[in-house]
CSV table of N, CA, C and O in Angstrom, one decimal:
chain,number,residue,atom,x,y,z
A,9,MET,N,-22.7,-18.7,29.6
A,9,MET,CA,-21.5,-17.9,29.2
A,9,MET,C,-21.2,-18.3,27.8
A,9,MET,O,-21.0,-19.4,27.4
A,10,ASP,N,-21.1,-17.2,26.9
A,10,ASP,CA,-20.8,-17.5,25.5
A,10,ASP,C,-19.3,-17.6,25.3
A,10,ASP,O,-18.5,-16.8,25.9
A,11,VAL,N,-18.9,-18.5,24.6
A,11,VAL,CA,-17.5,-18.7,24.2
A,11,VAL,C,-17.3,-18.2,22.8
A,11,VAL,O,-18.0,-18.5,21.9
A,12,ASP,N,-16.2,-17.4,22.6
A,12,ASP,CA,-15.9,-16.8,21.3
A,12,ASP,C,-15.5,-18.0,20.4
A,12,ASP,O,-14.5,-18.6,20.7
A,13,THR,N,-16.3,-18.3,19.4
A,13,THR,CA,-16.0,-19.4,18.6
A,13,THR,C,-15.4,-19.0,17.2
A,13,THR,O,-15.3,-19.8,16.3
A,14,GLN,N,-15.0,-17.7,17.1
A,14,GLN,CA,-14.4,-17.3,15.8
A,14,GLN,C,-13.0,-17.9,15.7
A,14,GLN,O,-12.3,-18.0,16.7
A,15,PRO,N,-12.7,-18.4,14.6
A,15,PRO,CA,-11.3,-19.0,14.4
A,15,PRO,C,-10.3,-17.9,14.5
A,15,PRO,O,-10.5,-16.7,14.2
A,16,SER,N,-9.1,-18.2,15.0
A,16,SER,CA,-8.0,-17.3,15.1
A,16,SER,C,-7.5,-16.9,13.7
A,16,SER,O,-7.8,-17.6,12.7
A,17,ASP,N,-6.8,-15.8,13.6
A,17,ASP,CA,-6.2,-15.4,12.3
A,17,ASP,C,-5.3,-16.5,11.7
A,17,ASP,O,-5.4,-16.8,10.5
A,18,ALA,N,-4.6,-17.1,12.6
A,18,ALA,CA,-3.7,-18.2,12.1
A,18,ALA,C,-4.5,-19.4,11.6
A,18,ALA,O,-4.1,-20.0,10.6
A,19,ASP,N,-5.6,-19.7,12.2
A,19,ASP,CA,-6.5,-20.8,11.7
A,19,ASP,C,-7.0,-20.4,10.3
A,19,ASP,O,-7.0,-21.3,9.4
A,20,LEU,N,-7.4,-19.2,10.1
A,20,LEU,CA,-7.9,-18.7,8.8
A,20,LEU,C,-6.9,-18.8,7.8
A,20,LEU,O,-7.1,-19.2,6.6
A,21,ILE,N,-5.7,-18.4,8.1
A,21,ILE,CA,-4.6,-18.4,7.2
A,21,ILE,C,-4.2,-19.8,6.8
A,21,ILE,O,-4.0,-20.1,5.6
A,22,GLU,N,-4.2,-20.7,7.8
A,22,GLU,CA,-3.9,-22.1,7.5
A,22,GLU,C,-4.9,-22.7,6.6
A,22,GLU,O,-4.6,-23.4,5.6
A,23,ARG,N,-6.2,-22.4,6.8
A,23,ARG,CA,-7.3,-22.9,6.0
A,23,ARG,C,-7.2,-22.3,4.6
A,23,ARG,O,-7.5,-23.0,3.6
A,24,SER,N,-6.8,-21.0,4.5
A,24,SER,CA,-6.7,-20.4,3.2
A,24,SER,C,-5.7,-20.9,2.3
A,24,SER,O,-5.7,-20.7,1.1
A,25,ARG,N,-4.7,-21.7,2.9
A,25,ARG,CA,-3.7,-22.3,2.0
A,25,ARG,C,-4.3,-23.4,1.1
A,25,ARG,O,-3.7,-23.7,0.1
A,26,HIS,N,-5.5,-23.9,1.5
A,26,HIS,CA,-6.2,-24.9,0.7
A,26,HIS,C,-7.5,-24.4,0.2
A,26,HIS,O,-8.0,-25.0,-0.8
A,27,ASP,N,-8.0,-23.4,0.8
A,27,ASP,CA,-9.3,-22.8,0.4
A,27,ASP,C,-9.2,-21.3,0.4
A,27,ASP,O,-9.2,-20.7,1.5
A,28,ALA,N,-9.0,-20.7,-0.7
A,28,ALA,CA,-8.7,-19.2,-0.8
A,28,ALA,C,-9.8,-18.4,-0.2
A,28,ALA,O,-9.5,-17.3,0.4
A,29,ALA,N,-11.0,-18.9,-0.2
A,29,ALA,CA,-12.1,-18.1,0.4
A,29,ALA,C,-12.0,-17.9,1.9
A,29,ALA,O,-12.5,-17.0,2.5
A,30,ALA,N,-11.2,-18.8,2.5
A,30,ALA,CA,-11.0,-18.7,4.0
A,30,ALA,C,-10.2,-17.4,4.4
A,30,ALA,O,-10.2,-17.1,5.6
A,31,PHE,N,-9.6,-16.8,3.4
A,31,PHE,CA,-8.8,-15.6,3.7
A,31,PHE,C,-9.7,-14.4,3.9
A,31,PHE,O,-9.3,-13.4,4.5
A,32,GLY,N,-10.9,-14.4,3.3
A,32,GLY,CA,-11.9,-13.3,3.3
A,32,GLY,C,-12.2,-12.8,4.7
A,32,GLY,O,-12.2,-11.5,4.8
A,33,PRO,N,-12.4,-13.6,5.7
A,33,PRO,CA,-12.6,-13.0,7.0
A,33,PRO,C,-11.5,-12.1,7.6
A,33,PRO,O,-11.8,-11.2,8.4
A,34,LEU,N,-10.3,-12.4,7.2
A,34,LEU,CA,-9.2,-11.5,7.6
A,34,LEU,C,-9.4,-10.1,7.0
A,34,LEU,O,-9.1,-9.1,7.7
A,35,TYR,N,-9.8,-10.0,5.8
A,35,TYR,CA,-10.1,-8.7,5.2
A,35,TYR,C,-11.2,-8.1,6.0
A,35,TYR,O,-11.1,-6.9,6.4
A,36,ASP,N,-12.3,-8.8,6.3
A,36,ASP,CA,-13.4,-8.3,7.1
A,36,ASP,C,-13.0,-7.7,8.4
A,36,ASP,O,-13.4,-6.7,8.9
A,37,ARG,N,-12.0,-8.5,9.1
A,37,ARG,CA,-11.6,-8.1,10.4
A,37,ARG,C,-10.7,-6.8,10.4
A,37,ARG,O,-10.7,-6.0,11.3
A,38,TYR,N,-9.8,-6.7,9.4
A,38,TYR,CA,-8.8,-5.7,9.5
A,38,TYR,C,-8.8,-4.6,8.4
A,38,TYR,O,-8.0,-3.6,8.5
A,39,ALA,N,-9.6,-4.7,7.4
A,39,ALA,CA,-9.6,-3.7,6.3
A,39,ALA,C,-9.8,-2.3,6.8
A,39,ALA,O,-9.1,-1.4,6.4
A,40,VAL,N,-10.7,-2.1,7.7
A,40,VAL,CA,-11.0,-0.7,8.1
A,40,VAL,C,-9.9,-0.2,8.9
A,40,VAL,O,-9.5,1.0,8.7
A,41,GLN,N,-9.3,-1.0,9.8
A,41,GLN,CA,-8.1,-0.5,10.6
A,41,GLN,C,-6.9,-0.1,9.6
A,41,GLN,O,-6.3,0.9,9.8
A,42,LEU,N,-6.7,-1.0,8.7
A,42,LEU,CA,-5.6,-0.8,7.8
A,42,LEU,C,-5.8,0.5,6.9
A,42,LEU,O,-5.0,1.3,6.6
A,43,PHE,N,-7.1,0.6,6.5
A,43,PHE,CA,-7.4,1.8,5.6
A,43,PHE,C,-7.2,3.1,6.4
A,43,PHE,O,-6.7,4.0,5.9
A,44,ARG,N,-7.7,3.1,7.6
A,44,ARG,CA,-7.5,4.3,8.4
A,44,ARG,C,-6.0,4.7,8.6
A,44,ARG,O,-5.7,5.8,8.5
A,45,TYR,N,-5.2,3.7,8.9
A,45,TYR,CA,-3.8,3.9,9.0
A,45,TYR,C,-3.2,4.5,7.7
A,45,TYR,O,-2.5,5.4,7.7
A,46,ALA,N,-3.6,3.8,6.6
A,46,ALA,CA,-3.1,4.3,5.3
A,46,ALA,C,-3.6,5.7,4.9
A,46,ALA,O,-2.9,6.5,4.3
A,47,GLN,N,-4.9,5.9,5.2
A,47,GLN,CA,-5.5,7.2,4.8
A,47,GLN,C,-4.8,8.3,5.5
A,47,GLN,O,-4.6,9.4,4.9
A,48,ARG,N,-4.4,8.2,6.7
A,48,ARG,CA,-3.7,9.3,7.4
A,48,ARG,C,-2.4,9.6,6.8
A,48,ARG,O,-1.9,10.7,6.9
A,49,ARG,N,-1.8,8.6,6.1
A,49,ARG,CA,-0.5,8.8,5.5
A,49,ARG,C,-0.5,9.2,4.0
A,49,ARG,O,0.4,9.7,3.5
A,50,LEU,N,-1.6,8.8,3.4
A,50,LEU,CA,-1.7,8.9,1.9
A,50,LEU,C,-2.9,9.6,1.3
A,50,LEU,O,-2.9,10.0,0.1
A,51,GLY,N,-3.9,9.8,2.1
A,51,GLY,CA,-5.2,10.3,1.5
A,51,GLY,C,-6.1,9.1,1.1
A,51,GLY,O,-5.6,8.0,1.0
A,52,VAL,N,-7.3,9.4,0.8
A,52,VAL,CA,-8.4,8.4,0.6
A,52,VAL,C,-8.1,7.5,-0.6
A,52,VAL,O,-8.1,6.3,-0.5
A,53,ASP,N,-7.9,8.2,-1.7
A,53,ASP,CA,-7.8,7.4,-3.0
A,53,ASP,C,-6.6,6.5,-3.0
A,53,ASP,O,-6.7,5.3,-3.3
A,54,THR,N,-5.5,7.0,-2.6
A,54,THR,CA,-4.3,6.2,-2.6
A,54,THR,C,-4.3,5.1,-1.6
A,54,THR,O,-3.9,4.0,-1.8
A,55,ALA,N,-4.9,5.4,-0.4
A,55,ALA,CA,-5.0,4.5,0.7
A,55,ALA,C,-5.8,3.2,0.2
A,55,ALA,O,-5.5,2.1,0.5
A,56,ARG,N,-6.9,3.5,-0.6
A,56,ARG,CA,-7.7,2.3,-1.1
A,56,ARG,C,-6.8,1.4,-1.9
A,56,ARG,O,-6.8,0.2,-1.7
A,57,ASP,N,-6.0,2.0,-2.8
A,57,ASP,CA,-5.1,1.2,-3.6
A,57,ASP,C,-4.1,0.4,-2.8
A,57,ASP,O,-3.8,-0.7,-3.1
A,58,VAL,N,-3.5,1.1,-1.9
A,58,VAL,CA,-2.4,0.5,-1.1
A,58,VAL,C,-2.9,-0.6,-0.2
A,58,VAL,O,-2.2,-1.6,-0.1
A,59,VAL,N,-4.0,-0.4,0.4
A,59,VAL,CA,-4.6,-1.4,1.2
A,59,VAL,C,-4.9,-2.7,0.4
A,59,VAL,O,-4.7,-3.8,0.8
A,60,ALA,N,-5.5,-2.4,-0.8
A,60,ALA,CA,-5.8,-3.6,-1.7
A,60,ALA,C,-4.5,-4.3,-2.0
A,60,ALA,O,-4.4,-5.5,-2.0
A,61,ASP,N,-3.4,-3.6,-2.3
A,61,ASP,CA,-2.1,-4.2,-2.7
A,61,ASP,C,-1.6,-4.9,-1.5
A,61,ASP,O,-1.0,-6.0,-1.6
A,62,ALA,N,-1.8,-4.4,-0.3
A,62,ALA,CA,-1.3,-5.1,1.0
A,62,ALA,C,-2.0,-6.4,1.2
A,62,ALA,O,-1.4,-7.4,1.5
A,63,PHE,N,-3.3,-6.4,0.9
A,63,PHE,CA,-4.0,-7.7,1.1
A,63,PHE,C,-3.6,-8.7,0.0
A,63,PHE,O,-3.5,-9.9,0.3
A,64,LEU,N,-3.4,-8.2,-1.2
A,64,LEU,CA,-2.9,-9.1,-2.2
A,64,LEU,C,-1.5,-9.7,-1.9
A,64,LEU,O,-1.3,-10.9,-2.0
A,65,ALA,N,-0.7,-8.8,-1.3
A,65,ALA,CA,0.7,-9.3,-0.9
A,65,ALA,C,0.5,-10.3,0.3
A,65,ALA,O,1.2,-11.3,0.3
A,66,ALA,N,-0.4,-10.0,1.2
A,66,ALA,CA,-0.6,-10.9,2.3
A,66,ALA,C,-1.1,-12.3,1.8
A,66,ALA,O,-0.7,-13.3,2.3
A,67,PHE,N,-2.0,-12.2,0.9
A,67,PHE,CA,-2.6,-13.5,0.4
A,67,PHE,C,-1.5,-14.3,-0.3
A,67,PHE,O,-1.4,-15.5,-0.1
A,68,ALA,N,-0.6,-13.6,-1.1
A,68,ALA,CA,0.5,-14.3,-1.8
A,68,ALA,C,1.5,-14.8,-0.8
A,68,ALA,O,2.1,-15.9,-1.0
A,69,ALA,N,1.6,-14.2,0.4
A,69,ALA,CA,2.6,-14.6,1.4
A,69,ALA,C,2.1,-15.5,2.5
A,69,ALA,O,2.8,-15.9,3.4
A,70,ARG,N,0.8,-15.9,2.4
A,70,ARG,CA,0.2,-16.6,3.5
A,70,ARG,C,0.8,-18.0,3.7
A,70,ARG,O,0.8,-18.5,4.8
A,71,GLY,N,1.5,-18.5,2.7
A,71,GLY,CA,2.2,-19.8,2.9
A,71,GLY,C,3.4,-19.7,3.8
A,71,GLY,O,3.9,-20.6,4.4
A,72,ARG,N,3.9,-18.4,4.0
A,72,ARG,CA,5.1,-18.2,4.9
A,72,ARG,C,4.7,-17.6,6.2
A,72,ARG,O,5.5,-17.3,7.1
A,73,TYR,N,3.4,-17.5,6.5
A,73,TYR,CA,2.9,-17.0,7.8
A,73,TYR,C,3.3,-17.9,8.9
A,73,TYR,O,3.1,-19.2,8.8
A,74,ASP,N,3.7,-17.4,10.0
A,74,ASP,CA,4.1,-18.2,11.2
A,74,ASP,C,2.8,-18.6,11.9
A,74,ASP,O,2.2,-17.7,12.6
A,75,LEU,N,2.3,-19.8,11.8
A,75,LEU,CA,1.0,-20.2,12.3
A,75,LEU,C,1.1,-20.3,13.9
A,75,LEU,O,0.0,-20.4,14.5
A,76,THR,N,2.2,-20.1,14.5
A,76,THR,CA,2.2,-20.1,16.0
A,76,THR,C,1.8,-18.7,16.5
A,76,THR,O,1.6,-18.6,17.7
A,77,ARG,N,1.6,-17.8,15.6
A,77,ARG,CA,1.1,-16.4,16.0
A,77,ARG,C,-0.4,-16.3,15.7
A,77,ARG,O,-0.7,-16.2,14.5
A,78,PRO,N,-1.2,-16.4,16.7
A,78,PRO,CA,-2.6,-16.4,16.4
A,78,PRO,C,-3.2,-15.1,15.8
A,78,PRO,O,-4.2,-15.1,15.2
A,79,ASP,N,-2.5,-14.0,16.1
A,79,ASP,CA,-3.0,-12.6,15.7
A,79,ASP,C,-2.2,-12.2,14.4
A,79,ASP,O,-1.0,-11.9,14.5
A,80,ALA,N,-2.9,-12.0,13.3
A,80,ALA,CA,-2.2,-11.6,12.1
A,80,ALA,C,-2.1,-10.0,11.9
A,80,ALA,O,-1.5,-9.5,11.0
A,81,ARG,N,-2.7,-9.3,12.9
A,81,ARG,CA,-2.8,-7.9,12.7
A,81,ARG,C,-1.4,-7.3,12.6
A,81,ARG,O,-1.1,-6.5,11.7
A,82,PRO,N,-0.4,-7.6,13.4
A,82,PRO,CA,1.0,-7.0,13.2
A,82,PRO,C,1.6,-7.4,11.9
A,82,PRO,O,2.2,-6.5,11.3
A,83,TRP,N,1.4,-8.6,11.4
A,83,TRP,CA,1.9,-9.0,10.1
A,83,TRP,C,1.3,-8.2,9.0
A,83,TRP,O,2.0,-7.7,8.1
A,84,LEU,N,-0.1,-8.0,9.1
A,84,LEU,CA,-0.7,-7.2,8.1
A,84,LEU,C,-0.3,-5.8,8.1
A,84,LEU,O,-0.1,-5.2,7.0
A,85,PHE,N,-0.1,-5.2,9.3
A,85,PHE,CA,0.3,-3.8,9.4
A,85,PHE,C,1.8,-3.7,8.8
A,85,PHE,O,2.1,-2.7,8.3
A,86,GLY,N,2.6,-4.7,9.1
A,86,GLY,CA,3.9,-4.7,8.5
A,86,GLY,C,3.9,-4.7,7.0
A,86,GLY,O,4.7,-4.0,6.4
A,87,ILE,N,3.1,-5.5,6.4
A,87,ILE,CA,2.9,-5.6,5.0
A,87,ILE,C,2.4,-4.2,4.5
A,87,ILE,O,3.0,-3.7,3.5
A,88,LEU,N,1.4,-3.6,5.1
A,88,LEU,CA,0.9,-2.3,4.7
A,88,LEU,C,2.0,-1.3,4.8
A,88,LEU,O,2.1,-0.4,3.9
A,89,THR,N,2.8,-1.3,5.9
A,89,THR,CA,3.8,-0.3,6.0
A,89,THR,C,4.8,-0.4,4.9
A,89,THR,O,5.3,0.6,4.3
A,90,ARG,N,5.2,-1.6,4.5
A,90,ARG,CA,6.1,-1.8,3.3
A,90,ARG,C,5.4,-1.3,2.0
A,90,ARG,O,6.1,-0.7,1.2
A,91,GLU,N,4.1,-1.5,1.9
A,91,GLU,CA,3.4,-1.0,0.7
A,91,GLU,C,3.4,0.5,0.7
A,91,GLU,O,3.6,1.1,-0.4
A,92,ILE,N,3.2,1.1,1.8
A,92,ILE,CA,3.2,2.6,1.9
A,92,ILE,C,4.6,3.1,1.6
A,92,ILE,O,4.7,4.1,0.8
A,93,ALA,N,5.6,2.5,2.1
A,93,ALA,CA,7.0,2.9,1.8
A,93,ALA,C,7.3,2.8,0.3
A,93,ALA,O,7.9,3.7,-0.3
A,94,GLY,N,6.8,1.7,-0.3
A,94,GLY,CA,7.0,1.5,-1.7
A,94,GLY,C,6.3,2.6,-2.5
A,94,GLY,O,6.8,3.1,-3.5
A,95,HIS,N,5.1,2.9,-2.1
A,95,HIS,CA,4.4,4.0,-2.8
A,95,HIS,C,5.1,5.3,-2.7
A,95,HIS,O,5.3,6.0,-3.7
A,96,HIS,N,5.7,5.6,-1.5
A,96,HIS,CA,6.4,6.9,-1.4
A,96,HIS,C,7.7,6.9,-2.3
A,96,HIS,O,8.0,7.9,-2.9
A,97,ARG,N,8.3,5.7,-2.3
A,97,ARG,CA,9.5,5.6,-3.2
A,97,ARG,C,9.2,5.8,-4.7
A,97,ARG,O,9.8,6.6,-5.4
A,98,ARG,N,8.1,5.2,-5.1
A,98,ARG,CA,7.7,5.3,-6.5
A,98,ARG,C,7.2,6.7,-6.8
A,98,ARG,O,7.5,7.3,-7.9
A,99,GLU,N,6.5,7.3,-5.9
A,99,GLU,CA,6.0,8.7,-6.1
A,99,GLU,C,7.2,9.7,-6.1
A,99,GLU,O,7.2,10.6,-6.9
A,100,SER,N,8.2,9.5,-5.2
A,100,SER,CA,9.4,10.4,-5.3
A,100,SER,C,10.1,10.2,-6.6
A,100,SER,O,10.5,11.2,-7.2
A,101,ALA,N,10.2,9.0,-7.1
A,101,ALA,CA,10.9,8.8,-8.4
A,101,ALA,C,10.1,9.4,-9.5
A,101,ALA,O,10.7,10.1,-10.4
A,102,ARG,N,8.8,9.3,-9.4
A,102,ARG,CA,8.0,10.0,-10.4
A,102,ARG,C,8.1,11.5,-10.4
A,102,ARG,O,8.3,12.1,-11.5
A,103,LEU,N,8.1,12.0,-9.3
A,103,LEU,CA,8.3,13.5,-9.1
A,103,LEU,C,9.6,14.0,-9.6
A,103,LEU,O,9.8,15.0,-10.2
A,104,ARG,N,10.7,13.2,-9.3
A,104,ARG,CA,12.0,13.6,-9.8
A,104,ARG,C,12.1,13.5,-11.3
A,104,ARG,O,12.6,14.4,-11.9
A,105,ALA,N,11.5,12.5,-11.9
A,105,ALA,CA,11.5,12.4,-13.3
A,105,ALA,C,10.7,13.5,-14.0
A,105,ALA,O,11.1,14.1,-15.0
A,106,LEU,N,9.6,13.9,-13.3
A,106,LEU,CA,8.8,15.0,-13.8
A,106,LEU,C,9.6,16.3,-13.7
A,106,LEU,O,9.5,17.1,-14.7
A,107,ALA,N,10.3,16.5,-12.7
A,107,ALA,CA,11.1,17.7,-12.5
A,107,ALA,C,12.2,17.7,-13.6
A,107,ALA,O,12.5,18.8,-14.1
A,108,ARG,N,12.8,16.6,-13.9
A,108,ARG,CA,13.8,16.6,-14.9
A,108,ARG,C,13.2,16.9,-16.3
A,108,ARG,O,13.8,17.7,-17.1
A,109,CYS,N,12.0,16.4,-16.6
A,109,CYS,CA,11.3,16.7,-17.8
A,109,CYS,C,11.0,18.1,-17.9
A,109,CYS,O,11.1,18.8,-19.0
A,110,THR,N,10.5,18.7,-16.8
A,110,THR,CA,10.1,20.1,-16.8
A,110,THR,C,11.3,21.0,-17.0
A,110,THR,O,11.3,21.9,-17.8
A,111,HIS,N,12.4,20.6,-16.4
A,111,HIS,CA,13.6,21.4,-16.5
A,111,HIS,C,14.1,21.3,-18.0
A,111,HIS,O,14.5,22.4,-18.5
A,112,ARG,N,14.1,20.2,-18.6
A,112,ARG,CA,14.5,20.0,-20.0
A,112,ARG,C,13.6,20.8,-20.9
A,112,ARG,O,14.1,21.5,-21.8
A,113,ARG,N,12.3,20.8,-20.6
A,113,ARG,CA,11.4,21.5,-21.4
A,113,ARG,C,11.7,23.0,-21.3
A,113,ARG,O,11.6,23.7,-22.3
A,114,ARG,N,11.9,23.5,-20.1
A,114,ARG,CA,12.2,24.9,-19.9
A,114,ARG,C,13.5,25.3,-20.7
A,114,ARG,O,13.5,26.3,-21.3
A,115,GLN,N,14.5,24.4,-20.7
A,115,GLN,CA,15.7,24.7,-21.4
A,115,GLN,C,15.5,24.8,-22.9
A,115,GLN,O,16.0,25.6,-23.6
A,116,SER,N,14.6,23.9,-23.4
A,116,SER,CA,14.3,23.9,-24.8
A,116,SER,C,13.4,25.1,-25.3
A,116,SER,O,13.3,25.4,-26.4
A,117,CYS,N,12.8,25.7,-24.3
A,117,CYS,CA,11.9,26.8,-24.6
A,117,CYS,C,12.6,28.2,-24.7
A,117,CYS,O,12.0,29.2,-25.0
A,118,ARG,N,13.8,28.2,-24.2
A,118,ARG,CA,14.6,29.5,-24.2
A,118,ARG,C,14.9,29.8,-25.7
A,118,ARG,O,15.3,29.0,-26.5
A,119,ARG,N,14.9,31.1,-25.9
A,119,ARG,CA,15.3,31.6,-27.2
A,119,ARG,C,16.8,31.7,-27.2
A,119,ARG,O,17.4,32.2,-26.3
A,120,PRO,N,17.4,31.2,-28.3
A,120,PRO,CA,18.9,31.2,-28.4
A,120,PRO,C,19.4,32.7,-28.2
A,120,PRO,O,19.0,33.6,-28.9
A,121,GLY,N,20.3,32.8,-27.3
A,121,GLY,CA,21.0,34.1,-27.1
A,121,GLY,C,20.2,35.1,-26.3
A,121,GLY,O,20.7,36.2,-25.9
A,122,ARG,N,19.0,34.9,-26.0
A,122,ARG,CA,18.2,35.9,-25.3
A,122,ARG,C,17.9,35.5,-23.9
A,122,ARG,O,17.7,36.4,-23.0
A,123,GLY,N,17.8,34.3,-23.6
A,123,GLY,CA,17.5,33.8,-22.2
A,123,GLY,C,16.1,34.1,-21.8
A,123,GLY,O,15.8,34.2,-20.6
A,124,THR,N,15.2,34.4,-22.7
A,124,THR,CA,13.8,34.7,-22.3
A,124,THR,C,12.9,33.5,-22.7
A,124,THR,O,13.3,32.7,-23.6
A,125,TRP,N,11.8,33.4,-22.1
A,125,TRP,CA,10.8,32.3,-22.4
A,125,TRP,C,10.0,32.7,-23.6
A,125,TRP,O,9.6,33.8,-23.8
A,126,ARG,N,9.7,31.7,-24.4
A,126,ARG,CA,8.7,32.0,-25.5
A,126,ARG,C,7.4,31.2,-25.1
A,126,ARG,O,7.5,30.2,-24.4
A,127,ARG,N,6.4,31.7,-25.6
A,127,ARG,CA,5.1,31.1,-25.3
A,127,ARG,C,4.8,30.0,-26.3
A,127,ARG,O,5.2,30.1,-27.5
A,128,GLY,N,4.1,29.0,-25.9
A,128,GLY,CA,3.7,28.0,-26.9
A,128,GLY,C,3.7,26.7,-26.4
A,128,GLY,O,3.7,25.9,-25.8
């Protein structure tokens, strides 16, 4: 009978606190799942960036991980969900700013007294 000898996520995170390379197997275990989750919400290109940001955030926060929890999947999905929400907030702000600029440009393109658009 084979015994699963893979270290738990908590073991990897604990080791990664002293050896950054030990965090790599967590990426191998969960990157595809996280990407699929993000892709359904953001599209392929943005999902790649957000998943990378989530792993960077997880790496930076590994010192605060609760080592009594052997499975890091919920922790990683929580980080990813916050990264997705942050992306949506930034994108909304960008679109609002773009709309303001477009509105101002339209106002400056009107001919004085005529209310018509000029080309250019």
